[in-house]
Short mmCIF file of C-alpha atoms in Angstrom, two decimals:
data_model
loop_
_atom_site.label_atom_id
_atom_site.label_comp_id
_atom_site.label_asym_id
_atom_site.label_seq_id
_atom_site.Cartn_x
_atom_site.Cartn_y
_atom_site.Cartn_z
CA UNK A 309 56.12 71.42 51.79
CA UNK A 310 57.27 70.37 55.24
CA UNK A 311 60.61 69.36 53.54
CA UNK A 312 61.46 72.51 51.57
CA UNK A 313 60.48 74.69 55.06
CA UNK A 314 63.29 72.75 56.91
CA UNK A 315 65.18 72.86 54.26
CA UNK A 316 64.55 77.31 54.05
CA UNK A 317 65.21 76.38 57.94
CA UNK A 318 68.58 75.41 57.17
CA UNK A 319 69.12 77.88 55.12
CA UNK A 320 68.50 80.61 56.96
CA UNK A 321 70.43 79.31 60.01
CA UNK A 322 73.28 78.95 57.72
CA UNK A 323 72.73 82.58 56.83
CA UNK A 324 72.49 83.94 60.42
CA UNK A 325 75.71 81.65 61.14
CA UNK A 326 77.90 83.38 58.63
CA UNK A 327 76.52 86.67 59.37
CA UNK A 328 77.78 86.02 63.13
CA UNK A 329 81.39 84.45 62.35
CA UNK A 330 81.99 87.47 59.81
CA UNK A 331 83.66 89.82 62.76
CA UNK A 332 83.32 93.17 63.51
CA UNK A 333 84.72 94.61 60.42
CA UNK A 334 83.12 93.01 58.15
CA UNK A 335 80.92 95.65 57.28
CA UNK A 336 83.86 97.83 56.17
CA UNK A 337 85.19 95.16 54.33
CA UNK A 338 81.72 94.67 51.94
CA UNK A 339 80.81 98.29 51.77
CA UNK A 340 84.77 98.43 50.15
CA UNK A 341 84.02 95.89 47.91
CA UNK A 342 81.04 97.81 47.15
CA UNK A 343 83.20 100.56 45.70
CA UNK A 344 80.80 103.37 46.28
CA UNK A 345 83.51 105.91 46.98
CA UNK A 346 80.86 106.92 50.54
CA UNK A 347 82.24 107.86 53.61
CA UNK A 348 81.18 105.72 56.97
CA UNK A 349 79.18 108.56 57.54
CA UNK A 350 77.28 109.11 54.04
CA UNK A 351 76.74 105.39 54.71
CA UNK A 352 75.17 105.67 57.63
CA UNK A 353 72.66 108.30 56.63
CA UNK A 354 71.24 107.21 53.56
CA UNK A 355 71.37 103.45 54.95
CA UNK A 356 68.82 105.27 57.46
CA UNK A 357 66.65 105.84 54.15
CA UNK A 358 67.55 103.03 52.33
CA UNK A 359 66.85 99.92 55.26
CA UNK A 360 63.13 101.67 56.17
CA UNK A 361 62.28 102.18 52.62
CA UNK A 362 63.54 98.67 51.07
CA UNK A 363 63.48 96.22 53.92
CA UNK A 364 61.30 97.51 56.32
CA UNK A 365 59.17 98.65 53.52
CA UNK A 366 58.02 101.94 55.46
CA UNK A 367 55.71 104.38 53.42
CA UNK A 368 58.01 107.63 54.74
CA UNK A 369 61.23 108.38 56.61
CA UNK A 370 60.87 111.38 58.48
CA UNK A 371 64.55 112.63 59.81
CA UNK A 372 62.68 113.05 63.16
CA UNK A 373 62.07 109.18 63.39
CA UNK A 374 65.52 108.56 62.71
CA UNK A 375 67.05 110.85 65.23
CA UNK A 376 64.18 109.64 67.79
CA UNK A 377 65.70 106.16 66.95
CA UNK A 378 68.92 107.48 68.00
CA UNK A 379 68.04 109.15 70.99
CA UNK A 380 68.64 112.43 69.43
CA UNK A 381 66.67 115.71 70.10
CA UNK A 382 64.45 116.69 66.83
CA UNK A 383 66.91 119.25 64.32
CA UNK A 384 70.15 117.59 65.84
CA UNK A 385 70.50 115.98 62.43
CA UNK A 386 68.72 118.42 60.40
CA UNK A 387 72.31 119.68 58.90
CA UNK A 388 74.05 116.54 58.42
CA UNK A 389 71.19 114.82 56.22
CA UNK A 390 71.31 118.39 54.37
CA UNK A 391 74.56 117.51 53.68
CA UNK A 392 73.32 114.16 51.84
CA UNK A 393 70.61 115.99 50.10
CA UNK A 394 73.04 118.46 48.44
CA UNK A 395 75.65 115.43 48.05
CA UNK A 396 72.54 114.19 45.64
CA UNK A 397 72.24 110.71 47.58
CA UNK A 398 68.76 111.88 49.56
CA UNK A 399 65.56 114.29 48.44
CA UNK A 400 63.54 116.25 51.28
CA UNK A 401 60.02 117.19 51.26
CA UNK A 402 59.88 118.97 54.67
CA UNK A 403 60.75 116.17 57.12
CA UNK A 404 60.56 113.11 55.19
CA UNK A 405 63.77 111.43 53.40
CA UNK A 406 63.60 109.74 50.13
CA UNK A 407 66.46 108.20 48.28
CA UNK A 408 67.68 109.96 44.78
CA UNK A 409 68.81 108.21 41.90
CA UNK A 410 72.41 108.13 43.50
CA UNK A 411 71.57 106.89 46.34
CA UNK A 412 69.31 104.44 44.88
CA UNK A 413 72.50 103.48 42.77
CA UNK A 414 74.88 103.33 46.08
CA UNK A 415 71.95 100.96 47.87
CA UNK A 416 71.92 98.33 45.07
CA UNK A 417 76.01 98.32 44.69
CA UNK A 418 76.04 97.39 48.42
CA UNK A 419 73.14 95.49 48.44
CA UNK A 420 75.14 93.09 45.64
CA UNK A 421 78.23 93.16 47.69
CA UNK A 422 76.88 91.74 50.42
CA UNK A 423 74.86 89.05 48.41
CA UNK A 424 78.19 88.57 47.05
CA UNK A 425 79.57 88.12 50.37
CA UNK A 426 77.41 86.00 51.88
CA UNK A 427 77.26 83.52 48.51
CA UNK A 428 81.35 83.23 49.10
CA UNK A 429 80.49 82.19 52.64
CA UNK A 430 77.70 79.73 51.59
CA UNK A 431 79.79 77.90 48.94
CA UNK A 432 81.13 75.87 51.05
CA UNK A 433 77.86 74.75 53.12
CA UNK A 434 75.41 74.74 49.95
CA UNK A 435 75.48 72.51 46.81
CA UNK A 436 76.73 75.12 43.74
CA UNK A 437 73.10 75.06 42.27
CA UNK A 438 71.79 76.63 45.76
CA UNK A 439 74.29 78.93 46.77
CA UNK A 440 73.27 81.40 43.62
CA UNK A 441 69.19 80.70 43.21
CA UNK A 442 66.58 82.97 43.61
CA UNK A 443 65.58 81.01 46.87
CA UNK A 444 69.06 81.57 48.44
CA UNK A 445 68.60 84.96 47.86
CA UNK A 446 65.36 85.67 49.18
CA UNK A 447 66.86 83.11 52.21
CA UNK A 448 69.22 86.09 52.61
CA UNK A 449 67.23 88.92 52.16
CA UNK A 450 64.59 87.31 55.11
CA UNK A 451 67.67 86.56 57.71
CA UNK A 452 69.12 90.24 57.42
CA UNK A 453 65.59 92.05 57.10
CA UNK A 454 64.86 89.87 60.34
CA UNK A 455 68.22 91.12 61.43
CA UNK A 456 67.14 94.37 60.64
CA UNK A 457 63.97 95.01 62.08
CA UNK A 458 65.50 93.30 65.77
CA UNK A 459 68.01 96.13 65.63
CA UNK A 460 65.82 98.73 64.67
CA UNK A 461 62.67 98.06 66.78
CA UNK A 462 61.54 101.16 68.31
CA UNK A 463 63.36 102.65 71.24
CA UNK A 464 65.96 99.75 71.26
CA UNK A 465 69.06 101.63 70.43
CA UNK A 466 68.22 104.63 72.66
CA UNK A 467 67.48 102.26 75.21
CA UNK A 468 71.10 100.63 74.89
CA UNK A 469 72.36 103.58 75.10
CA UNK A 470 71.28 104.74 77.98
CA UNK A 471 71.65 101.11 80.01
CA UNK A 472 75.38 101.58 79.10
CA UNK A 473 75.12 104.97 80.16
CA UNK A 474 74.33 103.93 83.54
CA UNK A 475 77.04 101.46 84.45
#
């Protein structure tokens, strides 16, 4: 047991490692290979949805938690997720978001692109019978959920905001 958790260990460094050497852009690059046909923006919003419902495993998404996560006053983005309800990727009961079957289609084309990604990167650090297992992929899955929830932890990215704000 101790031997397979250093060896998840590994993994998951090797994981982070990529995820860190990618560059900047390499979110644009995936969500291309994705071929979703979504705007940055469209992206962004139901990504709001999609990371607290399937990572973070949240019971609701309320558009007033996302824009408090953003440091925005309540309503700012009352319009602009409107936009994604109407473009059919989001449903609204009131305040909470829920993905629709389109948007539920656009999460799982990006989530394989990136698994895609990342097994590229690994093929070269893993033996071929690990790069594409069910363990490397839960591997991945734990590194960017862990990713994830450090970006998203409450406050944080008002926070940065407003320490770069100062300087």
């Amino acid at each position: 047991a101790t031997r397979q958790k250093m060896s998840s260990m590994a993994a998951e460094d090797l994981v982070a490692g990529v995820l860190r050497r990618s560059g900047p852009d390499v979110g644009s690059r995936v969500l291309a290979s994705a071929g979703t046909g979504l705007t940055d923006a469209q992206v962004w919003g139901f990504g709001q949805v999609l990371v607290r419902s399937w990572i973070l495993e949240q019971p609701t998404i309320t558009r007033t938690a996302i824009e408090d996560w953003v440091g925005l006053p309540a309503g700012v983005l009352t319009s602009f997720f409107d936009g994604l309800v109407d473009d059919g990727l989001l449903t609204r009961d009131g305040d909470a978001l829920a993905l629709a079957p389109a948007g539920e289609r656009a999460g799982e084309a990006i989530m394989l692109a990136w698994r895609d990604y990342l097994r590229d990167q690994l093929r070269d650090w893993l033996p071929a019978d690990r790069v594409e297992s069910a363990e490397t992929d839960a591997v991945m899955l734990k590194v960017v959920a862990r990713l994830i929830r450090e970006s998203t932890a409450p406050g944080r990215h008002s926070t940065e905001l407003a320490a770069r704000s100062d300087g």
